[in-house]
Short mmCIF file of C-alpha atoms in Angstrom, two decimals:
data_model
loop_
_atom_site.label_atom_id
_atom_site.label_comp_id
_atom_site.label_asym_id
_atom_site.label_seq_id
_atom_site.Cartn_x
_atom_site.Cartn_y
_atom_site.Cartn_z
CA UNK S 1 0.15 -0.30 -0.10
CA UNK S 2 1.32 3.34 -0.97
CA UNK S 3 1.55 6.07 1.80
CA UNK S 4 -0.97 9.05 0.76
CA UNK S 5 -1.11 12.41 1.65
CA UNK S 6 -3.06 11.94 4.75
CA UNK S 7 -0.75 9.38 6.16
CA UNK S 8 2.31 12.13 5.80
CA UNK S 9 0.21 14.88 7.50
CA UNK S 10 -1.11 12.53 9.91
CA UNK S 11 2.38 11.50 11.06
CA UNK S 12 3.58 15.05 10.92
CA UNK S 13 0.98 16.29 12.93
CA UNK S 14 1.07 13.31 15.81
CA UNK S 15 4.79 13.66 15.91
CA UNK S 16 4.59 17.26 16.93
CA UNK S 17 1.95 16.58 19.34
CA UNK S 18 4.03 13.69 20.77
CA UNK S 19 6.97 16.23 21.03
CA UNK S 20 5.33 18.48 23.01
CA UNK S 21 3.78 15.80 25.30
CA UNK S 22 7.28 14.85 25.81
CA UNK S 23 8.38 18.45 26.53
CA UNK S 24 5.47 18.44 29.53
CA UNK S 25 6.38 14.94 30.95
CA UNK S 26 10.13 16.24 31.03
CA UNK S 27 8.93 19.43 33.01
CA UNK S 28 6.02 17.71 35.24
CA UNK S 29 7.04 14.47 35.75
CA UNK S 30 11.23 14.48 35.54
CA UNK S 31 11.22 17.67 36.97
CA UNK S 32 13.14 19.74 34.42
CA UNK S 33 11.64 23.44 34.24
CA UNK S 34 12.17 25.03 30.66
CA UNK S 35 13.77 28.03 29.95
CA UNK S 36 12.64 30.70 27.88
CA UNK S 37 13.82 29.23 24.49
CA UNK S 38 12.55 25.90 25.56
CA UNK S 39 9.05 27.69 25.81
CA UNK S 40 9.41 29.27 22.57
CA UNK S 41 10.22 26.03 20.88
CA UNK S 42 6.82 24.56 22.13
CA UNK S 43 4.90 26.91 20.00
CA UNK S 44 5.32 25.43 16.59
CA UNK S 45 4.31 22.11 18.19
CA UNK S 46 1.40 23.20 19.37
CA UNK S 47 0.56 25.06 16.15
CA UNK S 48 1.16 21.87 13.98
CA UNK S 49 -1.57 19.81 15.35
CA UNK S 50 -3.89 22.42 14.64
CA UNK S 51 -2.82 22.69 11.06
CA UNK S 52 -2.83 18.93 10.70
CA UNK S 53 -6.38 18.71 11.76
CA UNK S 54 -7.33 21.22 9.41
CA UNK S 55 -5.41 19.95 6.55
CA UNK S 56 -7.01 16.52 7.07
CA UNK S 57 -10.35 18.03 7.39
CA UNK S 58 -10.15 20.51 4.45
CA UNK S 59 -7.60 19.31 2.11
CA UNK S 60 -5.67 21.73 -0.01
CA UNK S 61 -1.83 22.90 -0.31
CA UNK S 62 -1.70 25.61 1.82
CA UNK S 63 -2.06 24.03 5.17
CA UNK S 64 0.65 21.34 4.40
CA UNK S 65 2.84 24.33 2.98
CA UNK S 66 2.25 26.22 6.64
CA UNK S 67 3.33 23.06 8.42
CA UNK S 68 6.15 22.68 6.78
CA UNK S 69 7.18 26.70 7.54
CA UNK S 70 6.12 25.83 11.18
CA UNK S 71 8.77 23.19 11.46
CA UNK S 72 11.22 25.20 9.88
CA UNK S 73 10.62 27.67 12.55
CA UNK S 74 10.64 24.92 15.19
CA UNK S 75 14.28 23.71 13.78
CA UNK S 76 15.74 27.39 13.60
CA UNK S 77 14.72 27.68 17.34
CA UNK S 78 16.25 24.76 18.06
CA UNK S 79 19.54 25.41 16.29
CA UNK S 80 19.37 28.83 17.64
CA UNK S 81 19.05 27.41 21.27
CA UNK S 82 21.69 24.51 20.59
CA UNK S 83 24.16 27.54 19.69
CA UNK S 84 23.46 29.44 22.77
CA UNK S 85 24.03 26.29 25.00
CA UNK S 86 27.31 25.59 23.29
CA UNK S 87 28.23 29.12 23.71
CA UNK S 88 28.56 29.97 19.92
CA UNK S 89 26.51 32.89 20.15
CA UNK S 90 24.88 34.93 23.12
CA UNK S 91 21.25 34.03 24.29
CA UNK S 92 18.64 36.63 25.35
CA UNK S 93 19.75 38.37 28.37
CA UNK S 94 16.91 37.30 30.29
CA UNK S 95 17.94 33.97 30.44
CA UNK S 96 21.78 33.61 29.52
CA UNK S 97 23.32 34.75 32.76
CA UNK S 98 22.84 38.74 32.77
CA UNK S 99 21.56 40.00 35.74
CA UNK S 100 20.82 43.33 34.62
CA UNK S 101 17.05 42.78 35.66
CA UNK S 102 17.93 42.15 39.35
CA UNK S 103 20.51 45.25 39.80
CA UNK S 104 17.54 47.72 40.98
CA UNK S 105 16.16 45.49 43.41
CA UNK S 106 16.53 45.45 46.88
CA UNK S 107 17.88 42.70 49.04
CA UNK S 108 14.22 42.34 50.65
CA UNK S 109 12.82 42.08 46.92
CA UNK S 110 15.18 39.82 45.92
CA UNK S 111 14.35 37.53 48.70
CA UNK S 112 10.51 37.57 48.53
CA UNK S 113 9.31 34.91 46.06
CA UNK S 114 6.51 36.93 44.95
CA UNK S 115 8.99 39.52 43.51
CA UNK S 116 11.45 37.05 41.85
CA UNK S 117 10.70 34.18 39.98
CA UNK S 118 13.01 31.44 39.35
CA UNK S 119 15.08 31.85 36.05
CA UNK S 120 16.18 28.79 34.25
CA UNK S 121 19.38 29.69 32.19
CA UNK S 122 18.88 29.29 28.40
CA UNK S 123 22.89 28.68 27.89
CA UNK S 124 22.87 25.65 30.48
CA UNK S 125 22.18 22.25 28.91
CA UNK S 126 19.93 20.23 31.68
CA UNK S 127 19.64 16.90 29.84
CA UNK S 128 21.44 15.74 27.06
CA UNK S 129 21.90 12.17 25.48
CA UNK S 130 24.44 10.91 23.04
CA UNK S 131 26.02 14.56 23.54
CA UNK S 132 22.95 16.39 22.20
CA UNK S 133 20.58 18.53 24.23
CA UNK S 134 16.70 18.79 23.97
CA UNK S 135 17.17 21.84 21.82
CA UNK S 136 19.43 19.67 19.30
CA UNK S 137 16.76 16.82 19.21
CA UNK S 138 14.18 19.46 18.66
CA UNK S 139 15.98 20.93 15.76
CA UNK S 140 16.73 17.56 14.18
CA UNK S 141 13.24 16.03 14.79
CA UNK S 142 11.65 19.14 13.35
CA UNK S 143 13.38 19.21 9.86
CA UNK S 144 12.61 15.66 9.85
CA UNK S 145 9.01 16.66 10.25
CA UNK S 146 9.44 19.64 7.87
CA UNK S 147 9.99 17.01 5.37
CA UNK S 148 7.12 15.19 6.25
CA UNK S 149 4.77 18.46 5.64
CA UNK S 150 6.71 18.69 2.58
CA UNK S 151 5.82 15.18 1.37
CA UNK S 152 2.13 15.70 2.16
CA UNK S 153 2.46 19.25 0.27
CA UNK S 154 3.71 17.20 -2.63
CA UNK S 155 1.38 14.52 -2.59
CA UNK S 156 -1.65 17.23 -2.42
CA UNK S 157 -0.11 18.52 -5.71
CA UNK S 158 -0.43 15.43 -7.06
CA UNK S 159 -3.87 14.47 -5.78
CA UNK S 160 -5.64 17.66 -6.08
#
């Protein structure tokens, strides 16, 4: 049996949902708090299942293309975050060790938990496997999912 457009799009959307759920599992079960860049990387995986459901429901070519762009953005965010973790370039000052936001606070404010929320540093790897961080895996998986969205897009062109 030959894979169809809907097979490719369903797989791409379901895989994004699985990646999103894995992020929440690492956060709430394993106890690894996400940094700002980690949270940014969740957005494309939240959008992709919605695009997938829409593409499966209405057909056409634009939603698979939007899914591919969404996963390209996710891959870009993952690559950017990987570079920040490996110190190839600076990350956002709000999560990469810059303390400028704390300079104007009094000692009492710094000790008050209602004034200061915990900061998870974007340039520190919290978990890795085979030398790759979660950001690196997100980049690789997002590139693969981009290919699935493009495959669905190509199949949409031949079937519609």
